[in-house]
GROMACS .gro file of C-alpha atoms in nm:
model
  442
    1UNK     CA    1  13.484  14.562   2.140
    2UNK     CA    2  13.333  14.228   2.253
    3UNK     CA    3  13.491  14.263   2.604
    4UNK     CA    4  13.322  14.605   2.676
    5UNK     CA    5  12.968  14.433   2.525
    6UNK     CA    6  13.004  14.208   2.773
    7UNK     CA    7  13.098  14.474   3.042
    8UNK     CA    8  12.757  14.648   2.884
    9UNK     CA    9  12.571  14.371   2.913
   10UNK     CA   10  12.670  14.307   3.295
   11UNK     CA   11  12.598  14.668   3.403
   12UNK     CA   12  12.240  14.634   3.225
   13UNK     CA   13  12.177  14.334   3.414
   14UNK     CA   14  12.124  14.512   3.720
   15UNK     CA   15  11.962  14.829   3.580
   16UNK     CA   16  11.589  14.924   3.481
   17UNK     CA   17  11.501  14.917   3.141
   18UNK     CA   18  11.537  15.262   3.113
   19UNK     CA   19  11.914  15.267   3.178
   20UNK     CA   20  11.945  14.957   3.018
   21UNK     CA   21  11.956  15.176   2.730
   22UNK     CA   22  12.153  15.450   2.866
   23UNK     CA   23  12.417  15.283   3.013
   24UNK     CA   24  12.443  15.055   2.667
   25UNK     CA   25  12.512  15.357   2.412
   26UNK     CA   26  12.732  15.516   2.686
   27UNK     CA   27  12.957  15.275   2.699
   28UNK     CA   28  12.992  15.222   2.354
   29UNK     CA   29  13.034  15.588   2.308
   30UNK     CA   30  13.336  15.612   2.508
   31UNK     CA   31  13.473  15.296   2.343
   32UNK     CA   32  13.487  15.509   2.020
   33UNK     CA   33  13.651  15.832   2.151
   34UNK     CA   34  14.003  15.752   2.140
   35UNK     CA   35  14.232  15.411   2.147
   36UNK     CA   36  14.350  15.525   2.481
   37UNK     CA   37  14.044  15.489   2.677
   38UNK     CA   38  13.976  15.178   2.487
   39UNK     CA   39  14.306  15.019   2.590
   40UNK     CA   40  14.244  15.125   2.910
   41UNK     CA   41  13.954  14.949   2.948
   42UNK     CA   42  14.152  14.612   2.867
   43UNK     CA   43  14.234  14.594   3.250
   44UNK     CA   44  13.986  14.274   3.255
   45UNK     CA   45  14.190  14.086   3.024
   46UNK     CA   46  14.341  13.769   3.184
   47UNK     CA   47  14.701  13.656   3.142
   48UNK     CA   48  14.779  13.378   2.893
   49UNK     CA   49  15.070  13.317   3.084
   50UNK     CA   50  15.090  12.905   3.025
   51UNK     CA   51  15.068  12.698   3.355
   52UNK     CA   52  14.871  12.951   3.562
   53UNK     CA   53  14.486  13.035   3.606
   54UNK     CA   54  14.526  13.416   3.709
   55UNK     CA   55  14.418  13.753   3.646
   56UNK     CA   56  14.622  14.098   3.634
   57UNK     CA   57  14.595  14.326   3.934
   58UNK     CA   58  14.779  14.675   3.950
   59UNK     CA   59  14.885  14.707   4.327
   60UNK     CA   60  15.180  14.525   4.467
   61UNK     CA   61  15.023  14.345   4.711
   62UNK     CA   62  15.234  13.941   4.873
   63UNK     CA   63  15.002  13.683   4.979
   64UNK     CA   64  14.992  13.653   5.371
   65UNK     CA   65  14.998  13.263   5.424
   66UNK     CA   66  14.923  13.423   5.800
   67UNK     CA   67  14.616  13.610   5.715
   68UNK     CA   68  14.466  13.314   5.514
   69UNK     CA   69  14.165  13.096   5.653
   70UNK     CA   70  14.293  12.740   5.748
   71UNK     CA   71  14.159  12.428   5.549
   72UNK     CA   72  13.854  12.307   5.683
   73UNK     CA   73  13.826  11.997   5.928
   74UNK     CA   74  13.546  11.748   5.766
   75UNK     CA   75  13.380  11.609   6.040
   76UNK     CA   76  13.092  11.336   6.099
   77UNK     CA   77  13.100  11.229   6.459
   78UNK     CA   78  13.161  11.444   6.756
   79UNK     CA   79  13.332  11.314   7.055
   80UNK     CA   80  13.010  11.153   7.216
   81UNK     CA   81  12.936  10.966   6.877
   82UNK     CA   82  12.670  11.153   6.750
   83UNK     CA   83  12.602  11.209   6.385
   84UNK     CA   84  12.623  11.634   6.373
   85UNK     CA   85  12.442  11.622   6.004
   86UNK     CA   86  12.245  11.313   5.930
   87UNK     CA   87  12.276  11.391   5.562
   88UNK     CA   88  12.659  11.290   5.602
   89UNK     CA   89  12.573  10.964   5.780
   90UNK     CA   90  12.737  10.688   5.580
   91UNK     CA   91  12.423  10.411   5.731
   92UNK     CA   92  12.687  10.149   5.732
   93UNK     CA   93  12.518   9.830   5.861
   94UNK     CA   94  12.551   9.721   6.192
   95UNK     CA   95  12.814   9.430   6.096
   96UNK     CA   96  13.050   9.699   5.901
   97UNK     CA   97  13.021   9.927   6.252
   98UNK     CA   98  13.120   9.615   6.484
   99UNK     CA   99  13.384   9.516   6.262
  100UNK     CA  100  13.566   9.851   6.247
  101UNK     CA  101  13.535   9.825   6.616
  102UNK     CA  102  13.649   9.466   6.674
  103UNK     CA  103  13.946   9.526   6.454
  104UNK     CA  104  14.052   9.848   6.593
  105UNK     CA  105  14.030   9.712   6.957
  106UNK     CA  106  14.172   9.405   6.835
  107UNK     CA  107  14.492   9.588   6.685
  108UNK     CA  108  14.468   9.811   6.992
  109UNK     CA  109  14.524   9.403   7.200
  110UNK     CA  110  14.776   9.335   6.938
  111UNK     CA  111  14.980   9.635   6.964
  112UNK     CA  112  15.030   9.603   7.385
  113UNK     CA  113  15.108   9.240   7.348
  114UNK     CA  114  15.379   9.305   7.122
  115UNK     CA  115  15.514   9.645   7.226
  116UNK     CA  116  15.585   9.457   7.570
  117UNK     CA  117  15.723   9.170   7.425
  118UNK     CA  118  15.980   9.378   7.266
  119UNK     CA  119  16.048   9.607   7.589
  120UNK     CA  120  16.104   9.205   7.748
  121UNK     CA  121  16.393   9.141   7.434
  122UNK     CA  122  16.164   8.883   7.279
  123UNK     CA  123  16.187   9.088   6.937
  124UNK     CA  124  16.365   9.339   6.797
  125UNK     CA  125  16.137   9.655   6.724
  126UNK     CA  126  15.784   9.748   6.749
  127UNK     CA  127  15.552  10.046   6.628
  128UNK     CA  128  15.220  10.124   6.834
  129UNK     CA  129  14.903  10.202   6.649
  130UNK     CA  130  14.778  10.401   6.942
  131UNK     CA  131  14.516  10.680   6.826
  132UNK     CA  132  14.540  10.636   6.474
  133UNK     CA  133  14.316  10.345   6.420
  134UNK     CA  134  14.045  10.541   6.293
  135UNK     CA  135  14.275  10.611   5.986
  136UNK     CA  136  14.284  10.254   5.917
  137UNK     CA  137  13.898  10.151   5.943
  138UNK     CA  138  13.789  10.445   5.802
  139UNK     CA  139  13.954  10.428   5.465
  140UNK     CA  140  14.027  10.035   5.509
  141UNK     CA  141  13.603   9.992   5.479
  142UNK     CA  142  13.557  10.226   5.208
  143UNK     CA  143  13.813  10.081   4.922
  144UNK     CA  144  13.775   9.784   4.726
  145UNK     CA  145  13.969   9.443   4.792
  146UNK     CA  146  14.132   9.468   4.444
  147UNK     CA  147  14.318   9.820   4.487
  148UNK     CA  148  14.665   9.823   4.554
  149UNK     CA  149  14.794   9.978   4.911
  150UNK     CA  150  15.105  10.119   4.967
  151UNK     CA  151  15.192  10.155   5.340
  152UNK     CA  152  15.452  10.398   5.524
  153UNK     CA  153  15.491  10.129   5.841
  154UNK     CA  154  15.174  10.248   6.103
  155UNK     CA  155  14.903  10.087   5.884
  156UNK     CA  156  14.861   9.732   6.074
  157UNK     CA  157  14.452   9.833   6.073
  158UNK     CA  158  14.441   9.856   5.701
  159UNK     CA  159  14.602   9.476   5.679
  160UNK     CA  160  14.356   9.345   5.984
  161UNK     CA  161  14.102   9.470   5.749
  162UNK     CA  162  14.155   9.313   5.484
  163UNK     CA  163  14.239   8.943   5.655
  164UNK     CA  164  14.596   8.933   5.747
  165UNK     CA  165  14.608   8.713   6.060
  166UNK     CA  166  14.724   8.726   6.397
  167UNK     CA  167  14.911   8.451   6.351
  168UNK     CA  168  15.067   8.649   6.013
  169UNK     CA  169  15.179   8.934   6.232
  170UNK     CA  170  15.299   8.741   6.500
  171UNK     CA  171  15.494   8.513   6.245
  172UNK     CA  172  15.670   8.851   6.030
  173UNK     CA  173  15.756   8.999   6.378
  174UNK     CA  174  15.937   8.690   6.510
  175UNK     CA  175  16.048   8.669   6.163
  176UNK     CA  176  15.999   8.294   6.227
  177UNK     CA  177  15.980   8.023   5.950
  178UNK     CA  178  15.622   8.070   5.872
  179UNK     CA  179  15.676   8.430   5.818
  180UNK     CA  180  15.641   8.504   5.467
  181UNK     CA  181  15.913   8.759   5.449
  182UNK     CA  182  16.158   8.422   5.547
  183UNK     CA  183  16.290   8.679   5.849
  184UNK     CA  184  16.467   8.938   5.616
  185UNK     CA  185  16.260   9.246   5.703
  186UNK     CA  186  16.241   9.442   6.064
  187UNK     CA  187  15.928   9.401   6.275
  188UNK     CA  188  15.605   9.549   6.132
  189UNK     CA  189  15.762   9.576   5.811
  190UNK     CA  190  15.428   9.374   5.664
  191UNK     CA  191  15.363   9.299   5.303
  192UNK     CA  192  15.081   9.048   5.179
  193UNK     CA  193  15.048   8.985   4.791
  194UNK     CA  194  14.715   8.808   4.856
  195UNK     CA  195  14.567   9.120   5.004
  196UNK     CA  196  14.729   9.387   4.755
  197UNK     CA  197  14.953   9.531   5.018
  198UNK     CA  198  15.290   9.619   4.903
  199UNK     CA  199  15.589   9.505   5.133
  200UNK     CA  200  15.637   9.830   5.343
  201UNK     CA  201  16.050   9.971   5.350
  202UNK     CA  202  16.192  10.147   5.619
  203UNK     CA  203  16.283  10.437   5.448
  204UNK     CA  204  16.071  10.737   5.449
  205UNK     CA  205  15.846  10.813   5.175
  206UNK     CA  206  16.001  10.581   4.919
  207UNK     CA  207  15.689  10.427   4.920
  208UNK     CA  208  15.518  10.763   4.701
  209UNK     CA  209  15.683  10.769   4.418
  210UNK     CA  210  15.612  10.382   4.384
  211UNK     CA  211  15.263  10.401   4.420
  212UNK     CA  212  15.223  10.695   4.165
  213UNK     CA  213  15.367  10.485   3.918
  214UNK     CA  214  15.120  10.181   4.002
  215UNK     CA  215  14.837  10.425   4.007
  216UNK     CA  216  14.973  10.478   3.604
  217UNK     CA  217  14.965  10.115   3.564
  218UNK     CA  218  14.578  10.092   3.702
  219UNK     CA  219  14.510  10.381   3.444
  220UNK     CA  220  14.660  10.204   3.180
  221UNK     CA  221  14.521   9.893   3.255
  222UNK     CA  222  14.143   9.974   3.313
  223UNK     CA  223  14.030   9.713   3.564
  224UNK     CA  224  13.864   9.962   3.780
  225UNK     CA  225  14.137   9.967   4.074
  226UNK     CA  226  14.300  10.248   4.243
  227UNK     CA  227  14.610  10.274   4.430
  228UNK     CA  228  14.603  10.430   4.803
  229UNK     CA  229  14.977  10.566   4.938
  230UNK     CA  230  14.957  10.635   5.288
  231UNK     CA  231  15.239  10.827   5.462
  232UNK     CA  232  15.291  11.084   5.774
  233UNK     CA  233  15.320  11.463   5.717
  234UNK     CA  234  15.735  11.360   5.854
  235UNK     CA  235  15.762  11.195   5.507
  236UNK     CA  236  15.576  11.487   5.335
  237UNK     CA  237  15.878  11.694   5.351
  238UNK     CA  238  16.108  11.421   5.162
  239UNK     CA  239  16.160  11.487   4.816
  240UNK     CA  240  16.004  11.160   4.676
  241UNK     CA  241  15.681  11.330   4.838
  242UNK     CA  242  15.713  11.631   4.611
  243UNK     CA  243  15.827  11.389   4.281
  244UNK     CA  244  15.535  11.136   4.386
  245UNK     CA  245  15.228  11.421   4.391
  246UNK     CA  246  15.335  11.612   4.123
  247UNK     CA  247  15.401  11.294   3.887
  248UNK     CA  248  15.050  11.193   3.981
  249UNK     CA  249  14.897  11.499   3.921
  250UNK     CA  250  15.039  11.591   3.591
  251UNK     CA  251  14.970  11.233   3.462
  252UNK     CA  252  14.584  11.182   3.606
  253UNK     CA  253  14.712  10.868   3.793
  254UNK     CA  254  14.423  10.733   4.001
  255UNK     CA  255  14.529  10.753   4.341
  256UNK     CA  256  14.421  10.823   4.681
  257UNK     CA  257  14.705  11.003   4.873
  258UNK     CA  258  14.643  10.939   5.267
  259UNK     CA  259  14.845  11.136   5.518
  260UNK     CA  260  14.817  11.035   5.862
  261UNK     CA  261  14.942  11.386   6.039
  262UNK     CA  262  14.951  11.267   6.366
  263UNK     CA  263  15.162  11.576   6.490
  264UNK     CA  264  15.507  11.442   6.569
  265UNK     CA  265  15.673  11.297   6.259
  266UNK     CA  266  15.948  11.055   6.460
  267UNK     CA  267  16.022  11.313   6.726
  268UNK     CA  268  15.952  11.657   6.568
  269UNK     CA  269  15.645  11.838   6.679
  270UNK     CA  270  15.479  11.971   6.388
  271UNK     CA  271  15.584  12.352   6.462
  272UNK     CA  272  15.919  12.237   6.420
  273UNK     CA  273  15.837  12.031   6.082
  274UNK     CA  274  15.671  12.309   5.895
  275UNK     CA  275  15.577  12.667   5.822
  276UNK     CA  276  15.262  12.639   5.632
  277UNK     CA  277  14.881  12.536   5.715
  278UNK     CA  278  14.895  12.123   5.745
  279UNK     CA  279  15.002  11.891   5.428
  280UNK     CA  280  14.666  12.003   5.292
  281UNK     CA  281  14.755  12.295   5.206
  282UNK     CA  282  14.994  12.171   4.950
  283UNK     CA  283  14.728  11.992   4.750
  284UNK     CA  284  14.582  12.271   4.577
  285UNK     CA  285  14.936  12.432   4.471
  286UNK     CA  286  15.030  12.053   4.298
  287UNK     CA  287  14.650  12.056   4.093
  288UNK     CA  288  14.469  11.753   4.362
  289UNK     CA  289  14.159  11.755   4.502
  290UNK     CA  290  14.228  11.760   4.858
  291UNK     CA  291  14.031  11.769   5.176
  292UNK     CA  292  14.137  11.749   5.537
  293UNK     CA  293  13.970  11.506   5.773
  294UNK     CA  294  13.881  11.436   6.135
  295UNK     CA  295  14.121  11.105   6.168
  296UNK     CA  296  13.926  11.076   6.518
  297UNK     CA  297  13.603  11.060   6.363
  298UNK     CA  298  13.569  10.674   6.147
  299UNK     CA  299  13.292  10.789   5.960
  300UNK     CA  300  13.419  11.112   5.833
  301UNK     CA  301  13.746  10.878   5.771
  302UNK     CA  302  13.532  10.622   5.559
  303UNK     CA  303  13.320  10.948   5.375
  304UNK     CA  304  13.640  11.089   5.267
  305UNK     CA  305  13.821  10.770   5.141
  306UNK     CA  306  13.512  10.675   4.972
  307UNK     CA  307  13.412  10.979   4.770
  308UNK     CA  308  13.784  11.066   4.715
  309UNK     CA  309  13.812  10.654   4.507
  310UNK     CA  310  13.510  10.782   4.332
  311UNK     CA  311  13.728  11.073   4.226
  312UNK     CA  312  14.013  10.854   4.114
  313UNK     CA  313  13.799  10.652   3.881
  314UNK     CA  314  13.508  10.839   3.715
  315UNK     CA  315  13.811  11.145   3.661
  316UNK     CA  316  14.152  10.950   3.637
  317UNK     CA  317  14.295  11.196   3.875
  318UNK     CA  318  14.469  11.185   4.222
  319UNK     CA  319  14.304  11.300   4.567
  320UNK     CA  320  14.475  11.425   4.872
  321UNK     CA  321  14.344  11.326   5.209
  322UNK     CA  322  14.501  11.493   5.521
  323UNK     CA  323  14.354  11.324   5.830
  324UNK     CA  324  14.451  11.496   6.085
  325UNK     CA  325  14.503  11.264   6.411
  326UNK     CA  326  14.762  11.234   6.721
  327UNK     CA  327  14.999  10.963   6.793
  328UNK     CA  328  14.929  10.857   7.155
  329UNK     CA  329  15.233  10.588   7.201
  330UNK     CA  330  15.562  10.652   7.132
  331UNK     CA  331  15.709  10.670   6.764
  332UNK     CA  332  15.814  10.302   6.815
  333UNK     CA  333  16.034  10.143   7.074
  334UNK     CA  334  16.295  10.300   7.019
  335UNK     CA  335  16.137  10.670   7.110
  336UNK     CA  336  16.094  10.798   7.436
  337UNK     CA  337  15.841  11.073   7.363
  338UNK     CA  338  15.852  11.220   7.714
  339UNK     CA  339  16.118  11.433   7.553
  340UNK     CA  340  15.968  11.637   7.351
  341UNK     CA  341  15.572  11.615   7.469
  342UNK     CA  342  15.381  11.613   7.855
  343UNK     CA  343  15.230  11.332   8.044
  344UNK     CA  344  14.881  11.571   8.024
  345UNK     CA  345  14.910  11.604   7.651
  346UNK     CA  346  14.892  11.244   7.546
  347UNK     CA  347  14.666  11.204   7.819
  348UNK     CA  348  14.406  11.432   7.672
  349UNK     CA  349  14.380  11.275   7.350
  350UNK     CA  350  14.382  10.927   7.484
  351UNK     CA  351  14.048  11.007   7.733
  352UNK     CA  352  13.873  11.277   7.528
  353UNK     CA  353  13.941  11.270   7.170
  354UNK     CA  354  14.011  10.889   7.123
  355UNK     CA  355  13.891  10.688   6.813
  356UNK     CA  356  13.795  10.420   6.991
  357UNK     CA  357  13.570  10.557   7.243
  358UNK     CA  358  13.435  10.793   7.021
  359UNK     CA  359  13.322  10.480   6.774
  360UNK     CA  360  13.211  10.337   7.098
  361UNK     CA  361  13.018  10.580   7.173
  362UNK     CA  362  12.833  10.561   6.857
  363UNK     CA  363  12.718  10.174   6.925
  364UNK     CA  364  12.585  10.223   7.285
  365UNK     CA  365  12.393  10.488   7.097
  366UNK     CA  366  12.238  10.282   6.841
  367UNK     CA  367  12.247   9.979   7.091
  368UNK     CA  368  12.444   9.745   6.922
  369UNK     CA  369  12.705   9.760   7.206
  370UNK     CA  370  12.738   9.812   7.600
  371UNK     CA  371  12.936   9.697   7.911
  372UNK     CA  372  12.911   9.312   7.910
  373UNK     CA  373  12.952   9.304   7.533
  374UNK     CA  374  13.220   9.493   7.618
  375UNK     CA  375  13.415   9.291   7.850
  376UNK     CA  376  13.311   8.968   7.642
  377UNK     CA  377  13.534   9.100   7.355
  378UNK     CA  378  13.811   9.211   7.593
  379UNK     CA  379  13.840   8.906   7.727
  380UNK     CA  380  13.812   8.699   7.401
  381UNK     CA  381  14.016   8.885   7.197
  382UNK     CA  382  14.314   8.910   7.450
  383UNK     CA  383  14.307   8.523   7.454
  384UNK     CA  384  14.317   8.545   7.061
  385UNK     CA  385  14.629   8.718   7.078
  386UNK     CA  386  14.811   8.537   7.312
  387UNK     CA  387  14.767   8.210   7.155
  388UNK     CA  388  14.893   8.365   6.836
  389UNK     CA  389  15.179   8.523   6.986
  390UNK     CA  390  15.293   8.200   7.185
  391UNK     CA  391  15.265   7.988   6.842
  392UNK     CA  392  15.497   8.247   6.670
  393UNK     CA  393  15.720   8.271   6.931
  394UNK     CA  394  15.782   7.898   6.993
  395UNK     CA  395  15.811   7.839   6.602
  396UNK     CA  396  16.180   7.802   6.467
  397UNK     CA  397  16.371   8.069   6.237
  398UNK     CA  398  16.359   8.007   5.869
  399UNK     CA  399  16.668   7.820   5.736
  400UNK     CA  400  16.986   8.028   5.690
  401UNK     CA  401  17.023   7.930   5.335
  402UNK     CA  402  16.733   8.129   5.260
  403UNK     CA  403  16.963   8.372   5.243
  404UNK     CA  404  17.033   8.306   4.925
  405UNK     CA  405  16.708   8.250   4.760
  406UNK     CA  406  16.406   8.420   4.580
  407UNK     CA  407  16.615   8.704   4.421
  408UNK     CA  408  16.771   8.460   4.105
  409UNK     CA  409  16.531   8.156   3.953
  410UNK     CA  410  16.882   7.997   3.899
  411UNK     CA  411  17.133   8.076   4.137
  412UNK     CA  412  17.443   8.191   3.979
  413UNK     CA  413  17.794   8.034   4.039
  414UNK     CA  414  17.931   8.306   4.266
  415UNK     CA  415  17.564   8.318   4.518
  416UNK     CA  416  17.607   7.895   4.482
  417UNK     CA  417  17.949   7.905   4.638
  418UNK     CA  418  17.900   8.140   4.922
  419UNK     CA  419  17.578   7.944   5.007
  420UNK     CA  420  17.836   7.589   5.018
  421UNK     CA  421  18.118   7.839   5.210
  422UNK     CA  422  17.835   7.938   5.450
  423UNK     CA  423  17.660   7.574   5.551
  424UNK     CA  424  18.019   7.445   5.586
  425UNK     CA  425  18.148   7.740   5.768
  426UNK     CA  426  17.807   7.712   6.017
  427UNK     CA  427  17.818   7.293   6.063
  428UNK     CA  428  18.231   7.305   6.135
  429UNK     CA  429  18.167   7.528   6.408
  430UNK     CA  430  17.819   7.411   6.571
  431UNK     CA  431  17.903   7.576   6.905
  432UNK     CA  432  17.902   7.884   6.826
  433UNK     CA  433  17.577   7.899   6.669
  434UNK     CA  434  17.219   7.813   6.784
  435UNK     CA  435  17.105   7.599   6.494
  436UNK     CA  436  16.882   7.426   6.693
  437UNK     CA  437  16.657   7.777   6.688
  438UNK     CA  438  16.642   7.731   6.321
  439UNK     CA  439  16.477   7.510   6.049
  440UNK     CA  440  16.699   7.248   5.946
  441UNK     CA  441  16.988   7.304   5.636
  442UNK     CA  442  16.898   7.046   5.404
   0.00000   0.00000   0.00000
């Protein structure tokens, strides 16, 4: 009976006061002629199926993923760095807006010193930050100091924002003795506990799964801090990605989920990677908030990150950010992405849908920026890097009995002894090894 008042009541709504009335004791009429009719009319009932939000229908009918309206592209700046709708201009001051710049160009400096000193055997690996640099600024800006970032291993901008040095990532990718990874990780492999940035691991998406859990640990503890996991939609199809966004999502952790889908994974075009409509897509089925982001566009970048931490600490619940972006260099030196992609392709995105000329853009604009500014800062910051790179390089390797330290506060017996077996081994047969690269064995 209450259902069909409220069907009565609906139907009156839109009706004169006239057949108000009508419709009103014809409806309850026919829900006293038989139990039939009124079972019938219990087609609005919803399912109390637990773990679903649905309602019944009475037609087979599958849902076409193919006939379904992609997620939305949230967008600030277009290409010539012009706010489209001034009511989603962030007004960052003019000092926030040359520092994303600075640091982006900066990293852009960094990146070319580095990737050539690699292709000249100087260091072992490298991993270009070409094109994605408005990921980094964007959300870099809009999170506090205190939150905790987890890294996948293309998130250099995020660490340049937040203070590490040149000299700090010319030190871990020499691995020399003033690296503060003492030379056990690979090349770009950055980590600063000063600057909340957990050590980043080669591995793919291992880093997800951590971060929910820290995310608990911020809800637990209540300081006001949120925990950011950035990965690539490659590492959205490992199973620690499905373990990490579920966990998070059943368990309100507040986290900001950050995937950089730059459109190749390692080698794999995304065609190849998946079926469905993005790593956005996804959000919705696991219970986040999600949106999907120009990773072009810094502003949008910055909105997004911004209003999604706000989400993470006034609800306790995780957000899923999809910033959709394109990998101009290859995957790292040891990719030759003329395989799998055109010369005209990269070229595109590199002249027309950069980050960096798009932010550009935006300063002439306002202007805060133009050509001999411009040049200035090219020259300046070039000589910034190369200093740094020439005092990491000429530094010596940590000690080799490092080795041995900084996983026991004691060293036990058996670690003791291989350290002795090792220094003796090393000093018996100088020859063969160049100690004099290396800080001296005490």
């Amino acid at each position: 009976m209450l259902s069909l008042a409220r069907l009565a009541v609906r139907v009156a709504v839109c009706r004169t006061a006239e057949n108000i009335q009508k419709t009103t004791v014809c409806c309850f009429h026919r829900a006293s002629v038989s139990k039939s009719s009124q079972s019938t009319a219990r087609f609005e009932d919803k399912p109390e199926f637990p773990g679903s939000r649905s309602r019944y229908v009475h037609k087979l009918e599958f849902i076409d993923p193919e006939s379904q309206e992609g997620v939305p592209v949230y967008r600030v700046l277009n290409r010539e760095g012009k706010i489209i709708d001034e009511t989603q201009d962030p007004k960052l001051d003019k000092d926030i807006v040359m520092k994303m710049y600075k640091d982006m160009t900066l990293l852009n400096t960094m990146d070319r010193v580095l990737y050539e000193s690699q292709r000249q055997g100087r260091i072992s690996f490298y991993m270009t930050n070409y094109g994605e640099e408005g990921t980094h600024m964007g959300s870099a800006a809009a999170l506090d100091p205190g939150d905790i970032v987890f890294g996948q291993y293309r998130e250099a901008g995020v660490l340049m924002w937040r203070g590490f040095t040149l000299d700090e990532f010319m030190n871990q990718c020499y691995g020399n003795m003033m690296d503060k990874g003492k030379g056990r990780q690979m090349p770009v492999h950055y980590g600063s506990k000063d600057l909340n940035f957990v050590t980043i691991s080669s591995p793919l998406a291992t880093q997800m799964p951590q971060a929910a859990g820290a995310a608990y640990a911020c809800k637990m503890q209540q300081k006001g801090h949120v925990v950011i996991c950035y990965f690539g939609e490659g590492a959205a199809s490992e199973g620690d990605a499905h373990a990490a966004l579920n966990f998070a999502a059943v368990l309100d952790c507040p986290i900001i989920f950050f995937c950089r889908n730059n459109g190749y994974a390692i080698s794999t075009p995304t065609k190849d990677q998946y079926r469905g409509d993005g790593i956005a897509a996804r959000g919705p089925g696991y219970g986040i908030s999600t949106v999907r982001v120009d990773g072009n566009d810094t502003f949008a970048v910055y909105n997004a990150t911004k209003a999604a931490r706000d989400i993470c600490l006034t609800q306790n619940r995780p957000v899923l950010i999809e910033a959709m972006t394109y990998r101009i260099g290859h995957h790292s030196t040891s990719d030759d992405s003329s395989a799998y992609r055109s010369v005209d392709e990269v070229s595109y995105w590199d002249q027309q849908d950069n980050p960096i000329s798009r932010l550009r853009h935006y300063m002439l604009n306002q202007g805060w920026w133009d050509e001999k500014a411009e040049q200035e800062w090219k020259l300046g910051s070039r000589k910034m890097v190369m200093k740094a790179f020439a005092e990491a390089e000429g530094r010596k390797k940590p000690n080799p009995e490092e080795m041995f330290t900084d996983v026991y506060d004691t060293l036990p017996p058996h670690l003791e002894k291989q350290r002795q077996a090792m220094k003796e081994h090393v000093l018996q047969h100088k020859e063969h090894y160049p100690l004099e690269q290396f800080d001296k064995m005490t």
